[in-house]
CSV table of C-alpha atoms in Angstrom, one decimal:
chain,number,residue,atom,x,y,z
A,1,MET,CA,111.7,-63.5,-10.8
A,2,PRO,CA,114.3,-61.2,-9.5
A,3,HIS,CA,115.5,-58.4,-11.7
A,4,ALA,CA,119.1,-57.9,-12.5
A,5,THR,CA,120.5,-54.4,-11.7
A,6,ALA,CA,123.4,-53.2,-13.7
A,7,THR,CA,125.9,-51.3,-11.8
A,8,ALA,CA,127.6,-48.4,-13.6
A,9,ARG,CA,131.3,-48.6,-14.2
A,10,LYS,CA,133.3,-46.0,-12.4
A,11,HIS,CA,136.4,-44.9,-13.8
A,12,ARG,CA,139.2,-44.2,-11.5
A,13,SER,CA,142.6,-42.6,-12.2
A,14,ARG,CA,145.7,-44.0,-11.2
A,15,PHE,CA,145.9,-41.9,-8.2
A,16,GLN,CA,142.4,-42.9,-7.1
A,17,TRP,CA,143.4,-46.7,-7.5
A,18,ALA,CA,146.5,-46.0,-5.5
A,19,GLU,CA,144.3,-44.4,-2.6
A,20,LEU,CA,141.9,-47.1,-2.7
A,21,LEU,CA,144.6,-49.9,-2.6
A,22,SER,CA,146.2,-47.9,0.3
A,23,ARG,CA,143.0,-47.9,2.2
A,24,PHE,CA,142.6,-51.8,1.5
A,25,GLU,CA,145.9,-52.4,3.1
A,26,ARG,CA,144.9,-50.5,6.3
A,27,SER,CA,141.4,-52.0,6.5
A,28,GLY,CA,142.2,-55.3,7.6
A,29,LEU,CA,139.5,-56.7,5.4
A,30,SER,CA,139.7,-59.5,3.0
A,31,ALA,CA,140.0,-58.6,-0.6
A,32,SER,CA,136.4,-59.7,-1.3
A,33,ALA,CA,135.0,-58.0,1.7
A,34,PHE,CA,136.7,-54.7,0.8
A,35,CYS,CA,135.5,-55.1,-2.8
A,36,ALA,CA,131.9,-55.4,-1.7
A,37,GLN,CA,132.3,-52.5,0.6
A,38,GLU,CA,133.8,-50.2,-2.1
A,39,SER,CA,131.3,-51.7,-4.8
A,40,ILE,CA,134.2,-52.7,-7.2
A,41,SER,CA,134.7,-56.0,-9.1
A,42,ILE,CA,137.2,-58.3,-7.4
A,43,ALA,CA,138.8,-59.0,-10.7
A,44,ASN,CA,139.4,-55.3,-11.4
A,45,PHE,CA,140.8,-55.0,-7.8
A,46,TYR,CA,143.3,-57.7,-8.4
A,47,ARG,CA,144.3,-56.3,-11.8
A,48,GLN,CA,144.8,-52.9,-10.6
A,49,ARG,CA,146.7,-54.3,-7.5
A,50,ALA,CA,149.0,-56.0,-9.9
A,51,LEU,CA,149.6,-52.9,-12.2
A,52,HIS,CA,150.3,-50.8,-9.4
A,53,ARG,CA,152.8,-53.3,-7.8
A,54,THR,CA,154.7,-53.5,-11.0
A,55,ASP,CA,154.6,-49.6,-11.4
A,56,GLN,CA,155.9,-48.9,-7.8
A,57,PRO,CA,158.9,-51.4,-6.8
A,58,ASP,CA,159.4,-51.9,-3.3
A,59,HIS,CA,163.0,-51.4,-3.5
A,60,ALA,CA,165.0,-48.6,-4.9
A,61,PRO,CA,166.4,-49.5,-8.4
A,62,ALA,CA,169.7,-51.4,-8.6
A,63,SER,CA,172.9,-49.6,-8.9
A,64,ALA,CA,174.7,-49.7,-12.2
A,65,GLN,CA,177.2,-52.0,-10.7
A,66,GLY,CA,176.5,-55.5,-11.4
A,67,PHE,CA,178.8,-57.3,-8.9
A,68,VAL,CA,179.5,-56.7,-5.3
A,69,ASP,CA,182.4,-58.7,-3.8
A,70,LEU,CA,181.6,-59.9,-0.3
A,71,GLY,CA,184.8,-61.8,0.1
A,72,ALA,CA,185.5,-65.5,0.5
A,73,ILE,CA,183.9,-67.8,3.0
A,74,GLY,CA,186.5,-68.8,5.6
A,75,ALA,CA,187.1,-72.5,6.4
A,76,SER,CA,185.5,-72.4,9.8
A,77,ASP,CA,182.3,-71.0,8.2
A,78,ALA,CA,182.1,-73.3,5.4
A,79,GLY,CA,179.8,-75.6,7.2
A,80,ALA,CA,177.6,-73.0,8.7
A,81,ARG,CA,174.0,-72.6,7.7
A,82,LEU,CA,173.3,-70.2,4.8
A,83,GLU,CA,170.1,-68.9,3.5
A,84,ILE,CA,169.8,-66.7,0.4
A,85,LYS,CA,166.5,-65.3,-1.1
A,86,LEU,CA,166.7,-63.5,-4.4
A,87,ASP,CA,163.4,-61.7,-5.6
A,88,LEU,CA,163.8,-61.9,-9.5
A,89,GLY,CA,160.6,-59.9,-10.0
A,90,GLY,CA,157.4,-60.7,-11.3
A,91,GLY,CA,156.5,-62.7,-8.3
A,92,VAL,CA,159.6,-65.2,-8.7
A,93,VAL,CA,161.6,-65.7,-5.7
A,94,LEU,CA,164.9,-67.9,-5.7
A,95,HIS,CA,165.3,-69.5,-2.2
A,96,MET,CA,168.6,-71.5,-1.5
A,97,VAL,CA,169.6,-72.9,1.8
A,98,ARG,CA,172.9,-74.8,2.8
A,99,GLY,CA,173.2,-76.4,6.2
């Protein structure tokens, strides 16, 4: 009967997780292969990746101004294809297409 071996948990700082996640992005490996290579739990990897994504937004914070007037669509442009993607945060993206 095989013996189960307990793996000791290693506490990593936020900086260490950021470095680890950066290495993963550069590695070209799948998440499960990278976690096996680094001896980390896949569940903990996904949790830390989600936490770091919310801490470090991809974009600069929106300006204080809430509305930007882009002008009216001219009559000649009214039938043209229009595609809008709005990232609402938290993994929610609003995608609208006309035409």
